[in-house]
Amino acid sequence: MPQLPDHPDLAQLRRQARELLRAAAGGDADAIRRVRQVSEKTTLSTAQLALAREYGFPSWPRLKDEAERRRASAGEAAQAGDAAQARYPGYLTADADELIEGQYADRPQLRPVLDAVLALLPALGPATVQARKTIVSLVSPRRTFAVVRATTKDRVDLGLRLDDAEPGGRLQSAKGIGGGGATVRIALRRPEDIDEEVRGLMRRAYEENTAPPPPRRPARRPGAVAGTMTVVIEGSELPGRTCRPEPDGQGHQDVYVALGGRSEDRPALTMSNKPGMAIEPVPGDAPAARWEMPVTVRRDEDGFDFGGPFVRGVRDDRHLGLIWGDLIDDETLQVFRGAKLRLVDVDPGLIEQALRPGHTLVARIRLTDARGNPICARVHPPYLTWSVTADGAG
């Protein structure tokens, strides 16, 4: 039986437990035998218990208590951070390092991916690493700019807070990654996936979330009402009633698309996971979809502004929203994504035309994206086109 040193290093004991766990998880027969003496489970806590028993203590807390008793509190505090600080000086505390070890205990092959992400920090600037049970947050002097999560047994997700970024290419929706305000994520499976593109996006996220926020503009008075225009959304190429937007994500079996907004006189579903109403829902396998609505147009010093029960967003992001969801029952839709049709992107000349009597602003939108899934996020051409028609015109 090994003997506990007179001046035990608690950080070293923790390291021994983690190394035992890694070896057992990697199939080492001796390590498996040692862990199996205390439990059939291969976890950090069982590795710690096995180590404690080998030192002659009934539990890991008793081993820790004895180690702390043998060393002065001040000396122990200095020693506790040695392992983490040696790897990432100035960024990672010993407690954070222990939490991270727990995250990757059953997927040690992914730990090098996290290490490669953390290795980028010195080139970015002042930052801290905050670890929780399932996620690691990277924090600039202002706020969290990235999060790292071992989402599956073969994938690490790097979530980035990029306010103007839209899913596309390597950038995927950050839904489900949790924490830190991440807006998009990048799937990483090996350290080599962190290429120049990823490094550039990390720097962009750091810079955007380190710079002070722009000064708030004083509240403005609403512009004068220029009129009310009729807007028609014509949807084509619907994706069908089933989809799985993420290959390893949730599947959807009864997909509908609806107009977001408020209405007291139109068919609508309530949404189980969002406020508001899903108006005039259309099944995802319909040949086409159509919604018509009035939009109030105001004119101010910055041009046109838009309002009404179907208009969403702040002044520089006014848009009409389409909602995708699973039909739970005859009255409820569980939303899983949405699409923006931004009115602020429409040519002002078309707005002027649409305000004329007998004219309509028409949005023609292809409702299936390039991967065969429901279109989402901010929709751009060629998936969306705007035009104006007159009464009687096609």
Tab-separated table of C-alpha atoms in Angstrom, residues 115-375:
chain	number	residue	atom	x	y	z
A	115	ASP	CA	-6.593	22.265	-25.412
A	116	ALA	CA	-6.146	23.550	-28.967
A	117	VAL	CA	-8.946	26.087	-28.453
A	118	LEU	CA	-7.480	27.297	-25.148
A	119	ALA	CA	-4.053	27.577	-26.781
A	120	LEU	CA	-5.467	30.425	-28.904
A	121	LEU	CA	-6.130	32.670	-25.878
A	122	PRO	CA	-2.671	34.218	-25.432
A	123	ALA	CA	-2.805	35.620	-28.962
A	124	LEU	CA	-6.210	37.224	-28.359
A	125	GLY	CA	-5.550	39.255	-25.227
A	126	PRO	CA	-6.700	39.284	-21.590
A	127	ALA	CA	-9.219	36.515	-20.996
A	128	THR	CA	-10.357	34.121	-18.297
A	129	VAL	CA	-11.619	30.556	-18.429
A	130	GLN	CA	-14.712	29.679	-16.419
A	131	ALA	CA	-15.710	26.032	-16.156
A	132	ARG	CA	-19.007	24.546	-15.146
A	133	LYS	CA	-20.128	20.937	-15.083
A	134	THR	CA	-20.798	20.634	-18.823
A	135	ILE	CA	-19.365	23.733	-20.471
A	136	VAL	CA	-16.265	25.937	-20.571
A	137	SER	CA	-16.773	29.686	-21.048
A	138	LEU	CA	-14.111	32.005	-22.470
A	139	VAL	CA	-14.550	35.504	-21.071
A	140	SER	CA	-13.069	38.763	-22.347
A	141	PRO	CA	-12.661	41.796	-20.062
A	142	ARG	CA	-16.228	42.715	-21.023
A	143	ARG	CA	-18.233	39.479	-21.318
A	144	THR	CA	-18.272	35.873	-22.548
A	145	PHE	CA	-17.250	35.644	-26.191
A	146	ALA	CA	-17.063	31.863	-26.696
A	147	VAL	CA	-18.070	28.582	-25.081
A	148	VAL	CA	-16.723	25.078	-25.580
A	149	ARG	CA	-18.805	21.973	-24.999
A	150	ALA	CA	-18.100	18.275	-25.487
A	151	THR	CA	-21.547	17.719	-26.977
A	152	THR	CA	-21.194	14.132	-28.140
A	153	LYS	CA	-18.635	11.325	-27.810
A	154	ASP	CA	-16.971	12.432	-31.057
A	155	ARG	CA	-17.661	16.176	-31.299
A	156	VAL	CA	-16.769	19.366	-29.480
A	157	ASP	CA	-18.859	22.453	-30.230
A	158	LEU	CA	-17.203	25.862	-30.226
A	159	GLY	CA	-19.954	28.425	-29.670
A	160	LEU	CA	-19.196	32.024	-30.662
A	161	ARG	CA	-21.013	35.222	-29.796
A	162	LEU	CA	-21.186	36.947	-33.176
A	163	ASP	CA	-24.232	39.187	-33.273
A	164	ASP	CA	-24.361	39.623	-37.060
A	165	ALA	CA	-23.349	36.098	-38.073
A	166	GLU	CA	-25.913	33.843	-39.717
A	167	PRO	CA	-25.753	30.023	-39.942
A	168	GLY	CA	-24.146	28.875	-43.150
A	169	GLY	CA	-21.088	26.902	-44.221
A	170	ARG	CA	-19.230	25.771	-41.107
A	171	LEU	CA	-21.319	28.086	-38.943
A	172	GLN	CA	-24.330	26.255	-37.503
A	173	SER	CA	-27.142	27.324	-35.200
A	174	ALA	CA	-26.025	27.537	-31.567
A	175	LYS	CA	-29.347	26.167	-30.329
A	176	GLY	CA	-28.764	23.718	-27.520
A	177	ILE	CA	-25.165	24.609	-26.781
A	178	GLY	CA	-26.256	26.671	-23.752
A	179	GLY	CA	-24.697	29.613	-21.959
A	180	GLY	CA	-22.625	32.614	-22.907
A	181	GLY	CA	-24.986	34.126	-25.453
A	182	ALA	CA	-23.459	32.091	-28.310
A	183	THR	CA	-25.192	32.814	-31.614
A	184	VAL	CA	-23.426	30.280	-33.851
A	185	ARG	CA	-21.292	27.180	-33.348
A	186	ILE	CA	-18.572	25.274	-35.152
A	187	ALA	CA	-18.298	21.492	-34.874
A	188	LEU	CA	-14.758	20.323	-34.056
A	189	ARG	CA	-13.693	16.670	-34.047
A	190	ARG	CA	-9.906	16.971	-33.944
A	191	PRO	CA	-7.360	19.718	-33.220
A	192	GLU	CA	-6.627	20.064	-36.935
A	193	ASP	CA	-10.167	21.390	-37.458
A	194	ILE	CA	-9.015	24.622	-35.815
A	195	ASP	CA	-7.722	26.222	-38.989
A	196	GLU	CA	-7.213	29.816	-40.083
A	197	GLU	CA	-10.959	30.312	-40.537
A	198	VAL	CA	-11.693	29.216	-36.973
A	199	ARG	CA	-8.854	31.332	-35.589
A	200	GLY	CA	-10.214	34.350	-37.458
A	201	LEU	CA	-13.740	33.798	-36.126
A	202	MET	CA	-12.386	33.432	-32.577
A	203	ARG	CA	-10.522	36.724	-32.892
A	204	ARG	CA	-13.603	38.410	-34.340
A	205	ALA	CA	-15.747	37.152	-31.444
A	206	TYR	CA	-13.142	38.306	-28.924
A	207	GLU	CA	-12.852	41.776	-30.453
A	208	GLU	CA	-16.617	42.256	-30.804
A	209	ASN	CA	-17.170	41.329	-27.170
A	210	THR	CA	-14.204	43.248	-25.763
A	211	ALA	CA	-14.891	46.634	-27.338
A	212	PRO	CA	-17.288	48.828	-25.335
A	213	PRO	CA	-20.863	48.789	-26.635
A	214	PRO	CA	-21.840	51.709	-28.856
A	215	PRO	CA	-23.512	54.590	-27.016
A	216	ARG	CA	-27.253	54.313	-26.864
A	217	ARG	CA	-29.115	56.621	-29.147
A	218	PRO	CA	-31.637	58.890	-27.485
A	219	ALA	CA	-35.204	57.748	-27.840
A	220	ARG	CA	-36.710	59.025	-31.040
A	221	ARG	CA	-40.223	60.155	-31.692
A	222	PRO	CA	-42.140	57.976	-34.164
A	223	GLY	CA	-42.129	59.297	-37.696
A	224	ALA	CA	-45.266	60.483	-39.436
A	225	VAL	CA	-47.498	57.766	-40.868
A	226	ALA	CA	-46.976	57.514	-44.615
A	227	GLY	CA	-49.757	54.974	-45.073
A	228	THR	CA	-50.619	51.298	-44.824
A	229	MET	CA	-49.423	48.810	-47.396
A	230	THR	CA	-50.548	45.271	-48.041
A	231	VAL	CA	-47.827	42.639	-47.893
A	232	VAL	CA	-48.241	39.140	-49.298
A	233	ILE	CA	-45.804	36.302	-48.561
A	234	GLU	CA	-45.880	33.555	-51.193
A	235	GLY	CA	-44.030	30.427	-50.103
A	236	SER	CA	-42.979	27.662	-52.471
A	237	GLU	CA	-40.941	24.423	-52.343
A	238	LEU	CA	-41.956	23.430	-48.810
A	239	PRO	CA	-39.597	20.854	-47.223
A	240	GLY	CA	-42.141	18.231	-46.129
A	241	ARG	CA	-43.603	17.073	-42.822
A	242	THR	CA	-40.398	15.487	-41.471
A	243	CYS	CA	-36.877	16.835	-41.093
A	244	ARG	CA	-33.712	16.569	-39.002
A	245	PRO	CA	-31.861	19.911	-39.373
A	246	GLU	CA	-28.793	18.651	-37.485
A	247	PRO	CA	-27.495	15.171	-38.419
A	248	ASP	CA	-27.144	14.199	-34.760
A	249	GLY	CA	-29.962	16.410	-33.493
A	250	GLN	CA	-33.658	16.020	-32.867
A	251	GLY	CA	-35.929	14.818	-35.624
A	252	HIS	CA	-39.274	16.491	-36.362
A	253	GLN	CA	-42.264	14.438	-37.500
A	254	ASP	CA	-45.243	16.788	-38.028
A	255	VAL	CA	-43.793	20.048	-39.325
A	256	TYR	CA	-45.900	23.155	-39.932
A	257	VAL	CA	-44.957	26.704	-40.938
A	258	ALA	CA	-46.896	29.758	-39.784
A	259	LEU	CA	-46.767	33.537	-39.704
A	260	GLY	CA	-45.637	35.070	-36.422
A	261	GLY	CA	-47.546	37.953	-34.871
A	262	ARG	CA	-50.771	38.844	-33.116
A	263	SER	CA	-54.270	38.342	-34.416
A	264	GLU	CA	-57.742	37.919	-32.945
A	265	ASP	CA	-59.573	36.975	-36.121
A	266	ARG	CA	-57.274	34.519	-37.935
A	267	PRO	CA	-56.688	30.792	-37.409
A	268	ALA	CA	-53.734	30.441	-35.077
A	269	LEU	CA	-51.911	28.013	-32.811
A	270	THR	CA	-50.381	28.774	-29.436
A	271	MET	CA	-46.660	28.078	-29.086
A	272	SER	CA	-45.542	25.797	-26.276
A	273	ASN	CA	-42.053	27.254	-25.979
A	274	LYS	CA	-42.371	30.870	-27.134
A	275	PRO	CA	-44.732	33.790	-26.567
A	276	GLY	CA	-47.049	34.940	-29.325
A	277	MET	CA	-49.140	33.137	-31.915
A	278	ALA	CA	-48.459	30.944	-34.937
A	279	ILE	CA	-50.948	32.403	-37.420
A	280	GLU	CA	-52.501	30.544	-40.368
A	281	PRO	CA	-50.348	27.398	-40.042
A	282	VAL	CA	-49.580	25.428	-43.180
A	283	PRO	CA	-48.427	21.771	-43.215
A	284	GLY	CA	-44.849	21.305	-44.357
A	285	ASP	CA	-45.878	19.114	-47.303
A	286	ALA	CA	-48.346	21.606	-48.771
A	287	PRO	CA	-47.722	22.564	-52.421
A	288	ALA	CA	-47.525	26.258	-51.483
A	289	ALA	CA	-48.204	28.715	-48.666
A	290	ARG	CA	-49.604	32.240	-48.650
A	291	TRP	CA	-50.074	34.908	-45.983
A	292	GLU	CA	-51.423	38.425	-46.394
A	293	MET	CA	-51.157	41.221	-43.844
A	294	PRO	CA	-51.311	45.016	-43.444
A	295	VAL	CA	-48.137	46.880	-42.462
A	296	THR	CA	-48.113	50.455	-41.204
A	297	VAL	CA	-45.384	52.549	-42.832
A	298	ARG	CA	-43.865	55.596	-41.141
A	299	ARG	CA	-41.318	58.017	-42.490
A	300	ASP	CA	-38.574	59.463	-40.289
A	301	GLU	CA	-35.105	60.979	-40.727
A	302	ASP	CA	-33.610	57.546	-41.476
A	303	GLY	CA	-36.190	56.599	-44.082
A	304	PHE	CA	-39.079	54.175	-43.697
A	305	ASP	CA	-40.074	52.443	-40.493
A	306	PHE	CA	-42.645	49.680	-40.131
A	307	GLY	CA	-45.198	48.630	-37.569
A	308	GLY	CA	-48.294	46.582	-36.935
A	309	PRO	CA	-49.283	43.305	-35.298
A	310	PHE	CA	-47.176	41.222	-37.704
A	311	VAL	CA	-43.973	43.284	-37.627
A	312	ARG	CA	-41.146	42.252	-35.314
A	313	GLY	CA	-37.720	43.528	-34.331
A	314	VAL	CA	-36.067	46.804	-33.353
A	315	ARG	CA	-35.864	49.855	-35.608
A	316	ASP	CA	-32.942	48.624	-37.720
A	317	ASP	CA	-34.202	45.029	-37.842
A	318	ARG	CA	-37.910	45.322	-38.629
A	319	HIS	CA	-39.030	42.085	-40.209
A	320	LEU	CA	-41.844	39.626	-40.806
A	321	GLY	CA	-41.286	36.244	-39.229
A	322	LEU	CA	-42.150	32.713	-40.307
A	323	ILE	CA	-42.207	30.032	-37.617
A	324	TRP	CA	-41.380	26.351	-38.028
A	325	GLY	CA	-42.642	23.903	-35.452
A	326	ASP	CA	-43.955	20.446	-34.614
A	327	LEU	CA	-47.726	20.203	-34.285
A	328	ILE	CA	-48.261	18.762	-30.794
A	329	ASP	CA	-52.053	18.775	-30.890
A	330	ASP	CA	-54.843	20.667	-32.609
A	331	GLU	CA	-53.962	23.903	-30.772
A	332	THR	CA	-50.239	23.836	-30.013
A	333	LEU	CA	-47.026	24.232	-32.014
A	334	GLN	CA	-43.573	23.507	-30.572
A	335	VAL	CA	-41.235	25.870	-32.391
A	336	PHE	CA	-37.769	24.693	-33.446
A	337	ARG	CA	-36.631	27.442	-35.850
A	338	GLY	CA	-37.754	30.623	-37.599
A	339	ALA	CA	-37.044	32.747	-40.658
A	340	LYS	CA	-36.702	36.524	-41.006
A	341	LEU	CA	-38.017	38.483	-43.983
A	342	ARG	CA	-36.459	41.871	-43.291
A	343	LEU	CA	-38.586	44.826	-44.329
A	344	VAL	CA	-35.613	47.140	-43.739
A	345	ASP	CA	-33.836	45.396	-46.634
A	346	VAL	CA	-36.583	46.202	-49.139
A	347	ASP	CA	-35.737	48.836	-51.778
A	348	PRO	CA	-37.380	52.125	-50.663
A	349	GLY	CA	-38.609	52.569	-54.226
A	350	LEU	CA	-40.676	49.392	-53.863
A	351	ILE	CA	-42.106	50.687	-50.599
A	352	GLU	CA	-43.156	53.902	-52.336
A	353	GLN	CA	-44.902	51.882	-55.044
A	354	ALA	CA	-46.597	49.555	-52.543
A	355	LEU	CA	-48.099	52.542	-50.720
A	356	ARG	CA	-50.052	53.523	-53.827
A	357	PRO	CA	-53.725	52.458	-53.887
A	358	GLY	CA	-54.300	49.045	-55.431
A	359	HIS	CA	-50.648	47.942	-55.073
A	360	THR	CA	-49.189	45.098	-53.009
A	361	LEU	CA	-45.686	44.328	-51.786
A	362	VAL	CA	-44.993	40.643	-52.532
A	363	ALA	CA	-42.324	38.488	-50.885
A	364	ARG	CA	-41.651	35.268	-52.776
A	365	ILE	CA	-39.722	32.841	-50.608
A	366	ARG	CA	-38.362	29.357	-51.225
A	367	LEU	CA	-39.054	27.531	-47.981
A	368	THR	CA	-36.444	24.776	-48.330
A	369	ASP	CA	-32.752	25.529	-47.812
A	370	ALA	CA	-29.791	24.064	-49.695
A	371	ARG	CA	-29.695	20.999	-47.411
A	372	GLY	CA	-33.387	20.214	-47.815
A	373	ASN	CA	-34.403	21.587	-44.420
A	374	PRO	CA	-36.847	24.367	-43.490
A	375	ILE	CA	-35.353	27.749	-44.390
